[in-house]
Short mmCIF file of N, CA, C and O in Angstrom, two decimals:
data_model
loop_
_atom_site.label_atom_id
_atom_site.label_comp_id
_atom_site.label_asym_id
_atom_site.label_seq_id
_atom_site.Cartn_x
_atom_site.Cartn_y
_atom_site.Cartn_z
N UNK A 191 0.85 -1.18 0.00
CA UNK A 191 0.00 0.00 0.00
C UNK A 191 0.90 1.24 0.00
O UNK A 191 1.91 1.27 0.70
N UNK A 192 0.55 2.19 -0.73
CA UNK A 192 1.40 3.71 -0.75
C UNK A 192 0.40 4.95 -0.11
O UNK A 192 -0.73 5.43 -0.09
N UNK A 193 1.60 5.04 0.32
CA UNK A 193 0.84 6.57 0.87
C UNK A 193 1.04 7.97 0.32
O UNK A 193 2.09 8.23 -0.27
N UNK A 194 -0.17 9.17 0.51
CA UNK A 194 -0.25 9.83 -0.16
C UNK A 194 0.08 11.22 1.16
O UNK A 194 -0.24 10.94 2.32
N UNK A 195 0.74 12.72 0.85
CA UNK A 195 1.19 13.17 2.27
C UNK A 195 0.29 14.60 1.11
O UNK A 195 0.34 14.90 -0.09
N UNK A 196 -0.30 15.03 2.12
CA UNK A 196 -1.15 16.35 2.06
C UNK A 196 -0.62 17.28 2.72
O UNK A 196 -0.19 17.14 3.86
N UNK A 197 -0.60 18.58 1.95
CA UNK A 197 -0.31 19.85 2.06
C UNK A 197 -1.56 20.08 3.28
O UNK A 197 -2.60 19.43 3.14
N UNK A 198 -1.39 21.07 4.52
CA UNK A 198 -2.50 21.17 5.09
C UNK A 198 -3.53 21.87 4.99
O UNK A 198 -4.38 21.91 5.88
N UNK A 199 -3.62 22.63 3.66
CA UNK A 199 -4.39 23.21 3.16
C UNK A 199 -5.10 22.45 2.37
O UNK A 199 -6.24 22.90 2.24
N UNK A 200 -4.90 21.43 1.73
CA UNK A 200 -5.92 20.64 1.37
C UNK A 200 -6.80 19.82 2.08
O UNK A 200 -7.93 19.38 1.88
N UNK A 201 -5.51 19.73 3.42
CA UNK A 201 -6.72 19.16 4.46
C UNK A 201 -7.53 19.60 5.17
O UNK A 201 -8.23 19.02 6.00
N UNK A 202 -7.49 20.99 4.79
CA UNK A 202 -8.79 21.75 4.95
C UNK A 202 -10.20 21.66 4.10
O UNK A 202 -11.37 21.44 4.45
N UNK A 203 -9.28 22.03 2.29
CA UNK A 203 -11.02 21.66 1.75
C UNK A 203 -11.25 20.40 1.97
O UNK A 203 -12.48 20.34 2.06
N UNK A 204 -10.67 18.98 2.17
CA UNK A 204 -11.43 17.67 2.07
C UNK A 204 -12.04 18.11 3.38
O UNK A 204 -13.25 17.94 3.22
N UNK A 205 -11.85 18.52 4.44
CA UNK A 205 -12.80 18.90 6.16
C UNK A 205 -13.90 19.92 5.44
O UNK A 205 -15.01 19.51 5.80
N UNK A 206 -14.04 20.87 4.72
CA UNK A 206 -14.82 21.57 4.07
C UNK A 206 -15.24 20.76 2.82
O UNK A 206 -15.73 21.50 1.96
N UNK A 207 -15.21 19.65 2.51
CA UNK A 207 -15.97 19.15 1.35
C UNK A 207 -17.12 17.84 2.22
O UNK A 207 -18.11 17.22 1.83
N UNK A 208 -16.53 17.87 3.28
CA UNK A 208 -17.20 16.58 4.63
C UNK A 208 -18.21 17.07 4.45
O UNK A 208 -19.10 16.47 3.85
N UNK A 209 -18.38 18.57 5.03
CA UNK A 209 -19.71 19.09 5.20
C UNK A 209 -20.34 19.76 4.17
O UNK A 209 -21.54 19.52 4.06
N UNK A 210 -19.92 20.41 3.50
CA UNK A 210 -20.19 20.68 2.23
C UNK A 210 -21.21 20.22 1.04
O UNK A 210 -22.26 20.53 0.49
N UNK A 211 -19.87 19.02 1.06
CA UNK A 211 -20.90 18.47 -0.33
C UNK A 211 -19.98 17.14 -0.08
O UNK A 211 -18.88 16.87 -0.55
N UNK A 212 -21.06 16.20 1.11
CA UNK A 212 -20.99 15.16 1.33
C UNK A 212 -20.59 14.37 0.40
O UNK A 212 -19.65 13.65 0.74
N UNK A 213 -21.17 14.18 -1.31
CA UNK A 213 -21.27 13.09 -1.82
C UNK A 213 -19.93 13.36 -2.94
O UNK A 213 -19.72 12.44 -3.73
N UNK A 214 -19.10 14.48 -3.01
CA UNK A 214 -18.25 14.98 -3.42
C UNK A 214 -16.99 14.12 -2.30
O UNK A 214 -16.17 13.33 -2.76
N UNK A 215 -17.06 14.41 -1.14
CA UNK A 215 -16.40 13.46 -0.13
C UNK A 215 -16.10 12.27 -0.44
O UNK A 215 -15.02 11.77 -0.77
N UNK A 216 -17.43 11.68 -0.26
CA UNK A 216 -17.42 10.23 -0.43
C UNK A 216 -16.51 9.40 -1.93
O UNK A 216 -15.75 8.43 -1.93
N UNK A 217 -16.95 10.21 -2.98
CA UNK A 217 -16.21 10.41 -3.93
C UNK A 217 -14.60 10.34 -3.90
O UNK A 217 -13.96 9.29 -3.99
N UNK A 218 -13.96 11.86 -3.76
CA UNK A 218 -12.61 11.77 -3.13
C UNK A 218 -12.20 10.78 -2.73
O UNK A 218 -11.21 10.18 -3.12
N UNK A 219 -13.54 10.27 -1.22
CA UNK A 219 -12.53 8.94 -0.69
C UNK A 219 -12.18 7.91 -1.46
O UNK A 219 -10.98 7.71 -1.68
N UNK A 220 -13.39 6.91 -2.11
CA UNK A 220 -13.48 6.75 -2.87
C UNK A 220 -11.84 6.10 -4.11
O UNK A 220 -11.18 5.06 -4.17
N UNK A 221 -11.82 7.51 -4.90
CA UNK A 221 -10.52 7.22 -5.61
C UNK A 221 -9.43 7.53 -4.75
O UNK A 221 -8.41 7.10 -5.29
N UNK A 222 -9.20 8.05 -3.73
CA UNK A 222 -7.58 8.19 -2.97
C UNK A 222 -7.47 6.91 -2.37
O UNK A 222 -6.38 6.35 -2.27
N UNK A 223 -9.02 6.20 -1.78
CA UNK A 223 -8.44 4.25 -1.20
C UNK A 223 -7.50 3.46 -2.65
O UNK A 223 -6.37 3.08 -2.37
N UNK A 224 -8.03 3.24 -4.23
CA UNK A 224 -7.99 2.78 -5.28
C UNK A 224 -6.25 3.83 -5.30
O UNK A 224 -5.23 3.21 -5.61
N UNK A 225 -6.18 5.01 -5.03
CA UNK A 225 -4.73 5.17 -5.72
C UNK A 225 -3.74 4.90 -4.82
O UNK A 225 -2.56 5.12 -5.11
N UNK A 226 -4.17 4.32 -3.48
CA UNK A 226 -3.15 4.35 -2.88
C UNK A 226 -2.79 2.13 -2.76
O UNK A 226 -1.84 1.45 -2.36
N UNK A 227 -3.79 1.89 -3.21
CA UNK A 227 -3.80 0.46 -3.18
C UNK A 227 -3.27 0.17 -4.84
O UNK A 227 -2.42 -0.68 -5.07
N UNK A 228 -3.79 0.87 -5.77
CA UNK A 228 -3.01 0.66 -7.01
C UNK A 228 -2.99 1.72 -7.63
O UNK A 228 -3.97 2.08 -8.28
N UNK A 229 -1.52 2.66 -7.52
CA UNK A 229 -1.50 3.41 -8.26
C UNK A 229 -1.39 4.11 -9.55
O UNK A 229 -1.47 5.33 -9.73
N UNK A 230 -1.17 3.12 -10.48
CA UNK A 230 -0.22 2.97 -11.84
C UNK A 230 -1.85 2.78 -12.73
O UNK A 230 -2.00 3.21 -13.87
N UNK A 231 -2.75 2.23 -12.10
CA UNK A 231 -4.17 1.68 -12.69
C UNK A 231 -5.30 2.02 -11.91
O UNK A 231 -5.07 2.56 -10.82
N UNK A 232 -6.42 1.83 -12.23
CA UNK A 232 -7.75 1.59 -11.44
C UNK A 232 -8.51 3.38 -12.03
O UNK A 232 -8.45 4.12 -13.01
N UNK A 233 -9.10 3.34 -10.82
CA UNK A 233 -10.60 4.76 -10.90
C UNK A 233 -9.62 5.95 -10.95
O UNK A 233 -8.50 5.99 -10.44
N UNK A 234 -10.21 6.85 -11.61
CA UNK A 234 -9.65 7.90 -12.04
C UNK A 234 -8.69 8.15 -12.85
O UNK A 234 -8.09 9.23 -12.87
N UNK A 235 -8.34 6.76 -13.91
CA UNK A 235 -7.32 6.97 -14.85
C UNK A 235 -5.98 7.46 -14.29
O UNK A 235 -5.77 8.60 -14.69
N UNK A 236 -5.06 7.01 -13.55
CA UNK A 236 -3.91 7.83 -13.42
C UNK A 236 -2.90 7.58 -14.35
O UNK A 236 -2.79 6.51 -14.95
N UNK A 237 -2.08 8.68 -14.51
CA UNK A 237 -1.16 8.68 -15.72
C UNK A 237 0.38 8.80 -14.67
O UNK A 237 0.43 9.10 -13.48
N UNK A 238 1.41 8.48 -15.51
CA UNK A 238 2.76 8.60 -14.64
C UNK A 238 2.88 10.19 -15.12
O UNK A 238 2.17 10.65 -16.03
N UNK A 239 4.02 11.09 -14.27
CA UNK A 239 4.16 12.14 -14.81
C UNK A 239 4.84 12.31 -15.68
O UNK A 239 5.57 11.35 -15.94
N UNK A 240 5.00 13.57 -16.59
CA UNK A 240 5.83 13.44 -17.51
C UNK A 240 7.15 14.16 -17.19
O UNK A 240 7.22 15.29 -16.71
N UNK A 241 8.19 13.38 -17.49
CA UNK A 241 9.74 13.25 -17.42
C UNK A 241 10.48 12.83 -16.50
O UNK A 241 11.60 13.27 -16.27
N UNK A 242 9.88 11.86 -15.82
CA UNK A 242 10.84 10.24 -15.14
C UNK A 242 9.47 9.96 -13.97
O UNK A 242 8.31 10.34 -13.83
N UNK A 243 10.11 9.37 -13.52
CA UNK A 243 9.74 8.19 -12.38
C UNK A 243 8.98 8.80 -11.41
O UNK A 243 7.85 8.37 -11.17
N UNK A 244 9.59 10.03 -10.63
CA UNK A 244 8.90 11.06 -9.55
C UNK A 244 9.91 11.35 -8.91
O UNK A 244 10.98 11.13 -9.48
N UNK A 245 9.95 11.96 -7.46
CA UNK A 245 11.53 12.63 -7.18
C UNK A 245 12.21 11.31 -6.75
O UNK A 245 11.66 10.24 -6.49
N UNK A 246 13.98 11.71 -6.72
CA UNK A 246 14.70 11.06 -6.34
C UNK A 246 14.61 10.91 -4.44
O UNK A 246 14.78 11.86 -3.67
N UNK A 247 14.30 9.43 -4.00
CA UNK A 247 14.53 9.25 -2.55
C UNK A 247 15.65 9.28 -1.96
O UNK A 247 15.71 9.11 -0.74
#
């Protein structure tokens, strides 16, 4: 499983999309379980980025 690390400003609108617009939420959750269990494939089409791999660890 991979994990995904949020800026904390986004973890604001997903806390403002909770209440918001519940089914927008559910959504989100939704495809971030699928990209973090397979990221390369599955819901939401993900693409690799373009020009290598992602940063150097």
């Amino acid at each position: 499983m991979y994990a995904v690390d949020f800026d904390p400003r986004v973890l604001n609108t997903i806390a403002k999309w909770k209440k918001s617009n519940p089914t927008l939420h559910k959504k989100f959750l939704k495809i971030l379980k699928e990209l973090t269990a397979h990221p390369r494939t599955g819901l939401g089409h993900p693409e690799p980025l373009k020009g290598g791999e992602g940063p150097a660890a």
